[in-house]
Amino acid sequence: MHAFRYLLVALCGCGALIAAEHDVVVYGGTSAALTAAIQARQMGKTVIVVSPDRHLGGLTSGGLGFTDSGDKSVIGGLAQEFYHRVWQHYRQPDAWTWQKRAEFGNKGQGHRAIDDETETMWLFEPSVAESIFEAWVAEHDIEVVRDEWLDRESGVAMHGDRITAITTLSGATYRGAMFIDATYEGDLMAAAGVDFRVGREANHEYGEEHNGVQTGVLHHNHHFGERVVPRPIDPYVVPGDPTSGVLPRISTEPPGEFGSADHRVQAYCFRTCYTNDPDNLVPWPKPAHYDPSQYELIVRVFDAGWRGLFGKFDRLPNHKTDTNNHGPFSYDNIGYNYDYPEASYERRREIIAEHRDYQQGLIWFLAHDPRIPADVQAEFNRWGLVRDEFTDNGNWPHQLYIREARRMVGRHVMTENQLRQREPTPEPIGMGSYTIDSHNTQRYITPEGYVQNEGDIGVHLNGPYTIAYGSLVPRRGQAANLLVPVACSATHIAYGSIRMEPVFMILGQSAATAAALALDLEVPVQDVPYDRLRTQLLTDGQVLAATARKEDGHDH
């Protein structure tokens, strides 16, 4: 039986009663969706998770097991509980099926992978993360419906400035008093008419340094500068001859004026899980649409002397990896995702399929093309996909890494200046600490006639920073009962740090806390008293002030 039956809509000025089937409806299957649902349940609310995904956990269970934790001391509440459950799992001897615990070591991102003092563990296999999420929601008897896709055209019912129900493409309707959009794309937020942004803001808009077009800025090692590639790389089919055409995966468009706004979105990829254990290895798959001409550029990169292929084979337990983009030409499918954030479901499926073909094709090229240096190819062929991961999807991750899509323009917009503590952050409801980290947005031809990447930014912080409650809620009058913890209100460059999975879990919990208080107090989410919210967050273990040293990450 649902504890909540009716919500007085005097909040909207209409004085009527609206039947509600759930106190809180969470749309999405991400890690933030699950912490939101668990928190709502722990606060005595009825809750349902309406997930377009069949698998729970988003990227946390979709290959990103080398946690981008930053300063782990500011990860509290349910996020810390998740990593505690990971620690508990790997304390069991039968968790080490392909490797002895003593052989694994204890290397994480800037800190110990296994921290027995705090009883947390920060590296894990994808299947372990998914099993933890499944068990966790089952413990709280949370209803989860899967493969349910919001009807983005007409599936959001509004009464004044309140959402009353959402309807999916299957025709199912889910009524609620509070709604949480925990998708990477911000689909519910957008369908409800809430303001949002796609692409990069100009630097001058919020007084930032690293937003907008960043030509000439070469951070990390994902570019064609001499620090990475010993000599310039020619972009033309016949080197030196522009009339011969341009190699695939290079744009012929001008990159744009430095610091200016644009529509471009940082690149996506799959965080693939590899193994070099022959007893659990699946040979590299050849994609049906394999086209070796798409990878000509990486041949020139190798010919120029680059040898960084294995730089992001980050080790997970049981001889597995979380393998990320690394280098000037790698798994990031630069420039092929610009329309994804607002695309139809059909078009998104096409983009996801193209990303899979591109990435699997690159893998096949590295493993089989005779132009790859023999020593590199021999080492690469010691690896393969993992037989006991993603078993219903050809051992390939079920989640594309949507590093950024829509971003709400809410009551408060988080900016680079607040992350770098140049400006104060109002009403903190959680913390982040990871380097401001955006991947490349375009690959272009320089005025000198060489290929170059643009958009990869890595800006270290002065320590952990706080995230404003206003970044989770729409502007007043747009949606009085909606919170948005993933596609939250931040500029492109600020989102480059906020977008980490532990932070999403933190924000999911905080969003649900605010939703529960808004119900109890019968106020719009914009009017939740911050003192009440802060007290509840601290009671439930959220960290709102830093006390530990900085532990920034890199190359996310």
Coordinates of C-alpha atoms in Angstrom, one line a residue:
M1 CA 0.0 0.0 0.0
H2 CA 1.3 3.4 -0.8
A3 CA 1.8 5.7 2.1
F4 CA 1.1 8.8 0.0
R5 CA -2.3 9.3 -1.6
Y6 CA -3.0 12.9 -2.3
L7 CA -1.0 16.1 -2.7
L8 CA -2.6 19.5 -2.0
V9 CA -2.0 21.5 -5.2
A10 CA -2.6 24.7 -3.4
L11 CA 1.2 25.0 -4.0
C12 CA 0.3 25.8 -7.6
G13 CA -2.6 28.1 -6.6
C14 CA -5.3 25.8 -7.9
G15 CA -6.5 24.2 -4.6
A16 CA -7.4 20.9 -6.2
L17 CA -6.4 17.3 -5.3
I18 CA -4.4 15.1 -7.6
A19 CA -4.2 11.3 -7.0
A20 CA -0.6 10.1 -6.9
E21 CA 0.5 6.4 -7.3
H22 CA 4.0 7.1 -5.9
D23 CA 5.5 9.8 -3.7
V24 CA 8.6 9.8 -6.0
V25 CA 9.0 8.7 -9.6
V26 CA 12.6 8.3 -10.6
Y27 CA 13.2 8.2 -14.4
G28 CA 16.5 6.6 -15.4
G29 CA 18.6 3.6 -14.5
T30 CA 21.9 5.3 -13.7
S31 CA 23.8 5.1 -10.4
A32 CA 22.1 8.5 -9.4
A33 CA 18.7 7.0 -10.1
L34 CA 19.3 4.2 -7.7
T35 CA 20.7 6.3 -4.8
A36 CA 17.8 8.6 -5.3
A37 CA 15.3 5.7 -5.0
I38 CA 17.1 4.2 -2.0
Q39 CA 17.2 7.6 -0.2
A40 CA 13.5 8.2 -0.9
R41 CA 12.6 4.8 0.5
Q42 CA 14.8 5.3 3.6
M43 CA 12.9 8.6 4.2
G44 CA 9.6 6.7 4.2
K45 CA 8.4 7.5 0.7
T46 CA 6.9 5.2 -1.9
V47 CA 9.1 5.2 -5.0
I48 CA 9.3 3.6 -8.4
V49 CA 12.3 3.5 -10.8
V50 CA 11.2 3.8 -14.4
S51 CA 14.3 2.8 -16.3
P52 CA 14.8 2.9 -20.1
D53 CA 17.7 0.6 -19.5
R54 CA 17.6 -3.2 -18.8
H55 CA 20.7 -3.1 -16.7
L56 CA 21.0 -0.9 -13.6
G57 CA 23.9 1.4 -12.7
G58 CA 24.7 3.3 -15.9
L59 CA 28.4 3.7 -16.4
T60 CA 29.2 2.4 -12.9
S61 CA 28.1 -1.1 -14.0
G62 CA 28.9 -0.4 -17.7
G63 CA 32.6 -0.6 -17.6
L64 CA 33.8 2.3 -15.5
G65 CA 35.2 0.3 -12.7
F66 CA 38.4 2.4 -12.2
T67 CA 36.5 4.9 -10.1
D68 CA 37.2 8.6 -10.8
S69 CA 37.0 9.3 -7.1
G70 CA 39.2 12.4 -6.7
D71 CA 39.4 13.1 -3.0
K72 CA 37.5 10.1 -1.6
S73 CA 37.1 11.8 1.8
V74 CA 34.3 14.0 0.4
I75 CA 32.4 11.0 -0.9
G76 CA 29.8 10.3 1.8
G77 CA 26.3 8.9 2.3
L78 CA 25.0 6.3 -0.1
A79 CA 27.9 6.8 -2.5
Q80 CA 30.3 5.7 0.2
E81 CA 27.9 2.9 1.0
F82 CA 28.2 1.6 -2.5
Y83 CA 32.0 1.5 -2.3
H84 CA 31.7 -0.1 1.1
R85 CA 29.7 -2.9 -0.5
V86 CA 32.4 -3.3 -3.1
W87 CA 34.9 -3.7 -0.3
Q88 CA 32.7 -6.3 1.4
H89 CA 32.4 -8.3 -1.9
Y90 CA 36.1 -8.5 -2.5
R91 CA 36.8 -9.6 1.1
Q92 CA 35.2 -12.9 0.2
P93 CA 37.7 -15.4 -1.1
D94 CA 35.3 -16.7 -3.8
A95 CA 35.3 -13.1 -5.3
W96 CA 38.8 -13.8 -6.7
T97 CA 37.9 -16.2 -9.4
W98 CA 40.7 -15.5 -11.9
Q99 CA 43.4 -14.0 -9.7
K100 CA 44.7 -14.3 -6.2
R101 CA 44.0 -11.2 -4.0
A102 CA 47.7 -10.9 -3.2
E103 CA 48.6 -10.6 -6.9
F104 CA 46.2 -7.7 -7.5
G105 CA 48.2 -5.0 -5.7
N106 CA 46.5 -1.9 -4.4
K107 CA 46.8 0.8 -7.0
G108 CA 43.9 3.2 -7.5
Q109 CA 43.6 6.7 -8.9
G110 CA 46.0 8.6 -6.6
H111 CA 45.2 6.5 -3.6
R112 CA 44.8 2.9 -2.4
A113 CA 42.3 0.8 -4.4
I114 CA 41.4 -1.1 -1.3
D115 CA 41.1 1.1 1.9
D116 CA 40.7 -1.1 4.9
E117 CA 40.7 1.9 7.2
T118 CA 37.5 3.3 5.7
E119 CA 36.3 -0.1 4.6
T120 CA 35.9 1.0 1.0
M121 CA 37.1 -0.3 -2.4
W122 CA 37.4 1.9 -5.5
L123 CA 38.0 -0.6 -8.3
F124 CA 35.6 -3.3 -9.3
E125 CA 34.4 -5.5 -12.2
P126 CA 31.3 -4.3 -14.1
S127 CA 29.3 -7.4 -13.2
V128 CA 30.1 -6.9 -9.5
A129 CA 28.7 -3.3 -9.6
E130 CA 25.5 -4.5 -11.3
S131 CA 25.0 -7.3 -8.7
I132 CA 25.5 -4.8 -5.9
F133 CA 22.9 -2.4 -7.3
E134 CA 20.4 -5.3 -7.9
A135 CA 20.8 -6.5 -4.4
W136 CA 20.6 -3.0 -2.9
V137 CA 17.3 -2.1 -4.5
A138 CA 15.9 -5.5 -3.6
E139 CA 16.8 -5.0 0.0
H140 CA 14.6 -1.9 0.0
D141 CA 11.8 -3.5 -2.0
I142 CA 12.0 -0.8 -4.6
E143 CA 9.9 -1.3 -7.7
V144 CA 11.9 -1.1 -10.9
V145 CA 10.4 -1.2 -14.4
R146 CA 12.8 -1.7 -17.2
D147 CA 12.9 -1.0 -20.9
E148 CA 10.4 1.8 -20.4
W149 CA 11.1 4.8 -22.6
L150 CA 9.6 8.2 -21.9
D151 CA 7.3 9.5 -24.6
R152 CA 9.2 12.7 -25.2
E153 CA 6.6 14.2 -27.5
S154 CA 3.5 13.9 -25.3
G155 CA 4.3 11.8 -22.3
V156 CA 4.7 14.5 -19.6
A157 CA 1.4 15.5 -18.1
M158 CA 1.5 18.9 -16.3
H159 CA -0.9 20.7 -14.0
G160 CA 0.2 24.3 -13.8
D161 CA 3.9 24.1 -13.1
R162 CA 3.8 20.5 -11.7
I163 CA 4.4 17.2 -13.4
T164 CA 1.5 14.9 -12.5
A165 CA 2.4 11.8 -14.6
I166 CA 4.8 10.5 -17.2
T167 CA 3.8 8.0 -20.0
T168 CA 6.2 5.8 -21.8
L169 CA 6.2 4.5 -25.4
S170 CA 4.6 1.2 -24.1
G171 CA 1.6 3.2 -23.1
A172 CA 2.2 2.8 -19.3
T173 CA 1.6 5.8 -17.1
Y174 CA 3.4 6.5 -13.9
R175 CA 1.8 9.1 -11.6
G176 CA 3.7 10.8 -8.8
A177 CA 4.0 13.7 -6.5
M178 CA 7.7 14.3 -7.1
F179 CA 9.8 13.4 -10.1
I180 CA 13.6 13.0 -10.4
D181 CA 15.2 13.0 -13.9
A182 CA 18.3 10.8 -13.4
T183 CA 19.1 10.2 -17.0
Y184 CA 22.4 11.2 -18.7
E185 CA 20.4 12.9 -21.4
G186 CA 17.9 15.0 -19.3
D187 CA 15.0 13.7 -21.3
L188 CA 12.3 14.2 -18.7
M189 CA 13.6 17.6 -17.9
A190 CA 13.5 18.7 -21.5
A191 CA 10.1 17.2 -22.1
A192 CA 8.7 19.1 -19.1
G193 CA 9.8 22.4 -20.7
V194 CA 12.7 23.1 -18.4
D195 CA 15.5 25.3 -19.8
F196 CA 18.7 23.5 -20.8
R197 CA 21.9 24.0 -22.8
V198 CA 23.8 21.8 -25.3
G199 CA 27.3 22.6 -26.2
R200 CA 29.8 25.1 -24.9
E201 CA 29.2 28.5 -23.5
A202 CA 31.4 31.4 -24.4
N203 CA 34.1 32.2 -21.8
H204 CA 32.7 35.7 -21.3
E205 CA 29.2 34.5 -20.5
Y206 CA 30.1 33.4 -17.0
G207 CA 33.6 34.9 -16.7
E208 CA 35.4 31.6 -17.2
E209 CA 38.8 30.7 -18.6
H210 CA 38.4 27.2 -20.1
N211 CA 34.9 27.1 -21.6
G212 CA 34.2 27.7 -25.3
V213 CA 36.5 26.8 -28.2
Q214 CA 40.0 26.0 -26.9
T215 CA 42.3 26.0 -29.9
G216 CA 45.9 25.8 -29.0
V217 CA 45.3 24.5 -25.4
L218 CA 46.9 21.1 -25.2
H219 CA 46.3 19.4 -21.8
H220 CA 46.7 15.7 -21.1
N221 CA 48.2 13.6 -23.9
H222 CA 45.2 13.4 -26.2
H223 CA 46.5 15.7 -28.9
F224 CA 49.0 15.8 -31.9
G225 CA 51.4 18.3 -30.2
E226 CA 55.1 17.5 -30.2
R227 CA 54.9 16.5 -26.5
V228 CA 52.9 13.4 -27.7
V229 CA 53.6 12.9 -31.4
P230 CA 57.3 13.6 -32.3
R231 CA 56.4 15.2 -35.7
P232 CA 53.4 16.9 -37.2
I233 CA 50.8 14.7 -38.9
D234 CA 49.5 15.4 -42.4
P235 CA 45.7 15.2 -42.7
Y236 CA 45.5 14.7 -46.5
V237 CA 45.0 11.4 -48.3
V238 CA 48.1 12.2 -50.3
P239 CA 50.4 13.9 -47.9
G240 CA 51.0 17.5 -48.8
D241 CA 48.2 17.6 -51.4
P242 CA 45.0 19.2 -50.2
T243 CA 43.3 18.4 -53.5
S244 CA 43.6 14.6 -52.7
G245 CA 41.0 14.9 -49.9
V246 CA 41.1 14.6 -46.1
L247 CA 41.5 11.4 -44.2
P248 CA 38.5 10.1 -42.3
R249 CA 37.7 11.3 -38.8
I250 CA 39.1 14.8 -39.5
S251 CA 36.8 17.8 -39.9
T252 CA 37.3 20.3 -42.7
E253 CA 35.3 22.9 -40.8
P254 CA 37.1 25.8 -39.1
P255 CA 37.4 25.2 -35.4
G256 CA 35.9 28.5 -34.3
E257 CA 37.1 31.6 -32.5
F258 CA 39.0 30.9 -29.3
G259 CA 36.7 31.2 -26.3
S260 CA 33.5 31.3 -28.4
A261 CA 30.3 29.3 -27.8
D262 CA 29.5 26.4 -30.0
H263 CA 27.2 23.4 -30.4
R264 CA 29.9 20.8 -30.0
V265 CA 29.8 18.0 -27.4
Q266 CA 32.8 16.3 -25.9
A267 CA 33.5 12.9 -27.4
Y268 CA 31.9 9.6 -26.2
C269 CA 33.3 6.1 -26.1
F270 CA 32.7 2.7 -24.5
R271 CA 34.6 1.9 -21.4
T272 CA 35.6 -1.6 -22.5
C273 CA 36.6 -4.4 -20.2
Y274 CA 39.6 -6.5 -21.4
T275 CA 41.5 -9.4 -20.1
N276 CA 44.8 -11.1 -20.8
D277 CA 43.8 -14.3 -19.0
P278 CA 43.5 -16.9 -21.7
D279 CA 40.9 -18.9 -19.7
N280 CA 38.5 -16.0 -19.7
L281 CA 39.3 -14.3 -23.0
V282 CA 37.1 -13.8 -26.0
P283 CA 39.0 -13.0 -29.2
W284 CA 38.5 -9.5 -30.6
P285 CA 35.3 -9.3 -32.6
K286 CA 35.3 -8.1 -36.2
P287 CA 32.4 -5.6 -36.7
A288 CA 30.0 -6.3 -39.6
H289 CA 30.7 -2.8 -41.1
Y290 CA 34.5 -2.9 -40.7
D291 CA 36.2 -0.3 -42.9
P292 CA 40.0 -0.1 -42.5
S293 CA 40.2 3.2 -44.2
Q294 CA 38.6 4.9 -41.1
Y295 CA 41.9 4.2 -39.2
E296 CA 44.5 5.5 -41.6
L297 CA 45.3 8.3 -39.3
I298 CA 46.5 6.1 -36.5
V299 CA 49.0 4.5 -38.9
R300 CA 50.6 7.9 -39.4
V301 CA 50.6 8.4 -35.6
F302 CA 52.5 5.1 -35.1
D303 CA 54.8 5.9 -38.0
A304 CA 55.7 9.2 -36.2
G305 CA 56.9 7.3 -33.2
W306 CA 53.9 7.3 -30.8
R307 CA 53.8 4.2 -28.5
G308 CA 51.2 5.1 -25.9
L309 CA 48.5 2.5 -26.8
F310 CA 48.4 0.8 -23.5
G311 CA 48.4 3.9 -21.3
K312 CA 44.8 3.5 -20.1
F313 CA 44.5 -0.3 -19.6
D314 CA 43.6 0.4 -16.0
R315 CA 43.6 -2.8 -14.0
L316 CA 40.6 -4.2 -12.2
P317 CA 40.4 -7.4 -10.1
N318 CA 40.6 -10.8 -11.8
H319 CA 42.9 -9.9 -14.6
K320 CA 40.5 -7.4 -16.1
T321 CA 40.7 -3.7 -17.2
D322 CA 38.7 -0.6 -17.5
T323 CA 40.1 0.6 -20.8
N324 CA 39.6 4.3 -21.7
N325 CA 40.5 6.6 -24.5
H326 CA 44.2 7.4 -24.6
G327 CA 46.3 9.4 -27.1
P328 CA 45.7 11.5 -30.2
F329 CA 43.6 8.9 -32.1
S330 CA 41.9 6.4 -29.9
Y331 CA 38.5 5.1 -28.7
D332 CA 36.9 8.6 -28.4
N333 CA 34.8 9.0 -31.5
I334 CA 35.4 12.7 -31.9
G335 CA 32.8 14.7 -33.7
Y336 CA 30.2 11.9 -34.2
N337 CA 27.9 12.8 -31.3
Y338 CA 26.9 16.4 -31.7
D339 CA 23.2 15.6 -32.4
Y340 CA 23.0 12.9 -29.7
P341 CA 21.6 15.0 -26.8
E342 CA 18.4 16.0 -28.6
A343 CA 18.2 13.2 -31.1
S344 CA 15.2 10.8 -31.4
Y345 CA 15.6 7.4 -29.9
E346 CA 16.0 5.9 -33.3
R347 CA 18.8 8.4 -34.2
R348 CA 20.5 7.8 -30.8
R349 CA 20.5 4.0 -31.5
E350 CA 22.2 4.8 -34.8
I351 CA 24.8 6.9 -33.1
I352 CA 25.4 4.2 -30.5
A353 CA 25.8 1.6 -33.2
E354 CA 28.2 3.8 -35.1
H355 CA 30.3 4.2 -32.0
R356 CA 30.3 0.5 -31.4
D357 CA 31.4 -0.2 -35.0
Y358 CA 34.0 2.5 -34.8
Q359 CA 35.5 1.2 -31.6
Q360 CA 35.4 -2.4 -32.5
G361 CA 36.8 -1.6 -35.9
L362 CA 39.7 0.2 -34.4
I363 CA 40.3 -2.8 -32.1
W364 CA 40.3 -5.1 -35.1
F365 CA 42.6 -2.8 -37.0
L366 CA 45.1 -2.7 -34.2
A367 CA 45.0 -6.5 -33.9
H368 CA 45.2 -7.4 -37.6
D369 CA 46.4 -4.6 -39.9
P370 CA 50.0 -5.3 -41.1
R371 CA 50.9 -1.6 -40.8
I372 CA 50.6 -1.7 -37.0
P373 CA 54.1 -2.0 -35.5
A374 CA 54.7 -5.7 -34.9
D375 CA 55.6 -5.3 -31.2
V376 CA 52.5 -3.3 -30.5
Q377 CA 50.3 -5.7 -32.4
A378 CA 51.8 -8.8 -30.6
E379 CA 51.2 -7.2 -27.2
F380 CA 47.6 -6.1 -28.2
N381 CA 46.7 -9.6 -29.3
R382 CA 47.5 -10.9 -25.8
W383 CA 44.3 -9.2 -24.8
G384 CA 40.6 -9.7 -25.6
L385 CA 37.1 -9.2 -24.4
V386 CA 36.0 -10.9 -21.1
R387 CA 33.9 -14.0 -21.3
D388 CA 32.1 -13.4 -18.0
E389 CA 31.3 -9.7 -18.5
F390 CA 28.4 -8.3 -20.5
T391 CA 27.3 -11.8 -21.3
D392 CA 24.0 -10.8 -23.0
N393 CA 25.7 -8.2 -25.3
G394 CA 28.5 -10.0 -27.0
N395 CA 30.8 -9.2 -24.0
W396 CA 30.5 -5.5 -25.0
P397 CA 29.4 -2.8 -22.5
H398 CA 25.7 -2.1 -22.6
Q399 CA 26.2 1.6 -21.9
L400 CA 27.9 4.2 -24.1
Y401 CA 29.7 6.8 -22.1
I402 CA 27.6 9.8 -22.4
R403 CA 30.1 12.2 -21.0
E404 CA 27.8 15.2 -21.5
A405 CA 24.4 15.8 -23.2
R406 CA 21.8 18.4 -22.1
R407 CA 22.6 20.5 -19.1
M408 CA 19.8 22.2 -17.2
V409 CA 19.8 25.9 -16.8
G410 CA 18.4 25.9 -13.4
R411 CA 18.0 28.2 -10.4
H412 CA 21.8 28.2 -10.0
V413 CA 24.4 27.5 -12.7
M414 CA 27.7 26.0 -11.4
T415 CA 30.7 27.5 -13.1
E416 CA 34.5 27.0 -13.3
N417 CA 34.9 29.9 -10.8
Q418 CA 33.0 28.1 -8.1
L419 CA 34.9 24.8 -8.7
R420 CA 38.2 26.7 -8.4
Q421 CA 36.8 28.5 -5.3
R422 CA 37.1 32.0 -6.8
E423 CA 33.4 32.5 -6.1
P424 CA 31.2 31.1 -3.2
T425 CA 28.7 28.3 -3.8
P426 CA 25.3 28.9 -2.2
E427 CA 23.5 26.1 -0.2
P428 CA 25.9 23.1 -0.6
I429 CA 24.3 19.7 -0.9
G430 CA 27.4 17.6 -1.8
M431 CA 30.9 17.9 -3.0
G432 CA 33.1 17.1 -6.0
S433 CA 36.9 17.1 -6.3
Y434 CA 38.0 15.6 -9.6
T435 CA 40.0 17.6 -12.1
I436 CA 38.0 19.7 -14.5
D437 CA 38.1 17.2 -17.3
S438 CA 36.6 17.6 -20.7
H439 CA 37.5 15.3 -23.6
N440 CA 38.1 16.5 -27.2
T441 CA 35.2 18.0 -29.1
Q442 CA 36.7 18.2 -32.6
R443 CA 39.6 17.2 -34.8
Y444 CA 40.5 19.9 -37.3
I445 CA 43.2 21.1 -39.7
T446 CA 45.5 23.9 -38.4
P447 CA 46.4 26.9 -40.5
E448 CA 49.8 25.3 -41.0
G449 CA 48.1 22.3 -42.6
Y450 CA 48.4 19.7 -39.9
V451 CA 45.9 17.7 -37.9
Q452 CA 45.1 18.7 -34.3
N453 CA 42.5 17.9 -31.7
E454 CA 40.6 20.5 -29.7
G455 CA 38.6 20.6 -26.5
D456 CA 40.5 18.3 -24.2
I457 CA 40.9 20.3 -20.9
G458 CA 42.4 19.2 -17.6
V459 CA 42.4 21.9 -14.9
H460 CA 43.5 21.0 -11.4
L461 CA 41.6 22.4 -8.5
N462 CA 42.5 24.0 -5.2
G463 CA 40.9 21.1 -3.3
P464 CA 37.3 19.8 -3.2
Y465 CA 34.4 22.1 -4.0
T466 CA 30.8 22.3 -3.0
I467 CA 27.8 21.9 -5.3
A468 CA 24.8 24.1 -4.9
Y469 CA 21.2 22.9 -4.3
G470 CA 20.1 25.4 -6.9
S471 CA 21.9 23.3 -9.6
L472 CA 19.5 20.5 -9.0
V473 CA 16.2 22.4 -9.4
P474 CA 14.6 24.3 -12.3
R475 CA 14.0 28.0 -12.4
R476 CA 10.9 29.0 -10.5
G477 CA 7.7 28.5 -12.5
Q478 CA 9.1 25.8 -14.8
A479 CA 8.7 22.6 -12.7
A480 CA 7.8 22.8 -9.0
N481 CA 8.2 19.0 -8.4
L482 CA 11.2 18.0 -10.5
L483 CA 14.9 17.5 -9.5
V484 CA 17.7 16.9 -11.9
P485 CA 20.9 15.3 -10.3
V486 CA 22.7 14.1 -13.5
A487 CA 21.9 16.6 -16.3
C488 CA 22.3 19.3 -13.7
S489 CA 22.7 23.0 -14.0
A490 CA 26.4 23.7 -14.8
T491 CA 28.4 25.2 -17.6
H492 CA 30.2 22.8 -20.0
I493 CA 33.5 23.3 -18.3
A494 CA 32.2 23.0 -14.7
Y495 CA 30.3 19.8 -15.7
G496 CA 33.7 18.4 -16.8
S497 CA 34.3 17.7 -13.1
I498 CA 30.8 17.3 -11.7
R499 CA 30.1 14.5 -14.2
M500 CA 31.9 11.8 -12.2
E501 CA 29.9 8.7 -11.1
P502 CA 30.5 9.1 -7.4
V503 CA 29.2 12.7 -7.6
F504 CA 26.1 11.5 -9.5
M505 CA 25.4 9.1 -6.6
I506 CA 25.8 12.0 -4.1
L507 CA 23.5 14.3 -6.1
G508 CA 20.9 11.5 -6.5
Q509 CA 20.7 11.1 -2.8
S510 CA 20.5 14.8 -2.2
A511 CA 17.8 15.2 -4.8
A512 CA 15.7 12.6 -3.2
T513 CA 16.2 14.2 0.2
A514 CA 14.9 17.5 -1.1
A515 CA 12.0 15.7 -2.8
A516 CA 11.0 14.1 0.5
L517 CA 11.2 17.3 2.4
A518 CA 9.2 19.2 -0.3
L519 CA 6.5 16.6 0.2
D520 CA 6.5 16.8 3.9
L521 CA 6.5 20.6 4.0
E522 CA 4.1 20.9 1.0
V523 CA 6.4 23.3 -0.8
P524 CA 7.8 23.5 -4.3
V525 CA 11.4 22.1 -4.7
Q526 CA 12.6 25.7 -5.2
D527 CA 11.4 26.6 -1.6
V528 CA 12.7 23.7 0.4
P529 CA 14.3 25.3 3.5
Y530 CA 18.0 24.9 3.2
D531 CA 18.5 24.5 7.0
R532 CA 16.2 21.5 7.0
L533 CA 17.8 20.1 3.9
R534 CA 21.3 20.5 5.3
T535 CA 20.5 18.9 8.6
Q536 CA 19.0 15.9 6.9
L537 CA 21.9 15.5 4.5
L538 CA 24.4 15.6 7.3
T539 CA 22.3 13.1 9.4
D540 CA 22.5 10.8 6.4
G541 CA 26.2 11.0 6.0
Q542 CA 26.6 13.5 3.1
V543 CA 29.9 15.5 3.3
L544 CA 29.4 19.2 2.9
A545 CA 32.8 20.5 3.8
A546 CA 36.3 19.2 3.1
T547 CA 38.7 18.2 5.8
A548 CA 41.2 16.1 3.9
R549 CA 44.0 16.6 1.3
K550 CA 43.3 16.9 -2.4
E551 CA 43.4 13.7 -4.4
D552 CA 42.7 14.8 -7.9
G553 CA 42.3 12.3 -10.7
H554 CA 43.3 12.6 -14.4
D555 CA 42.5 11.5 -17.9
H556 CA 38.9 10.6 -17.4

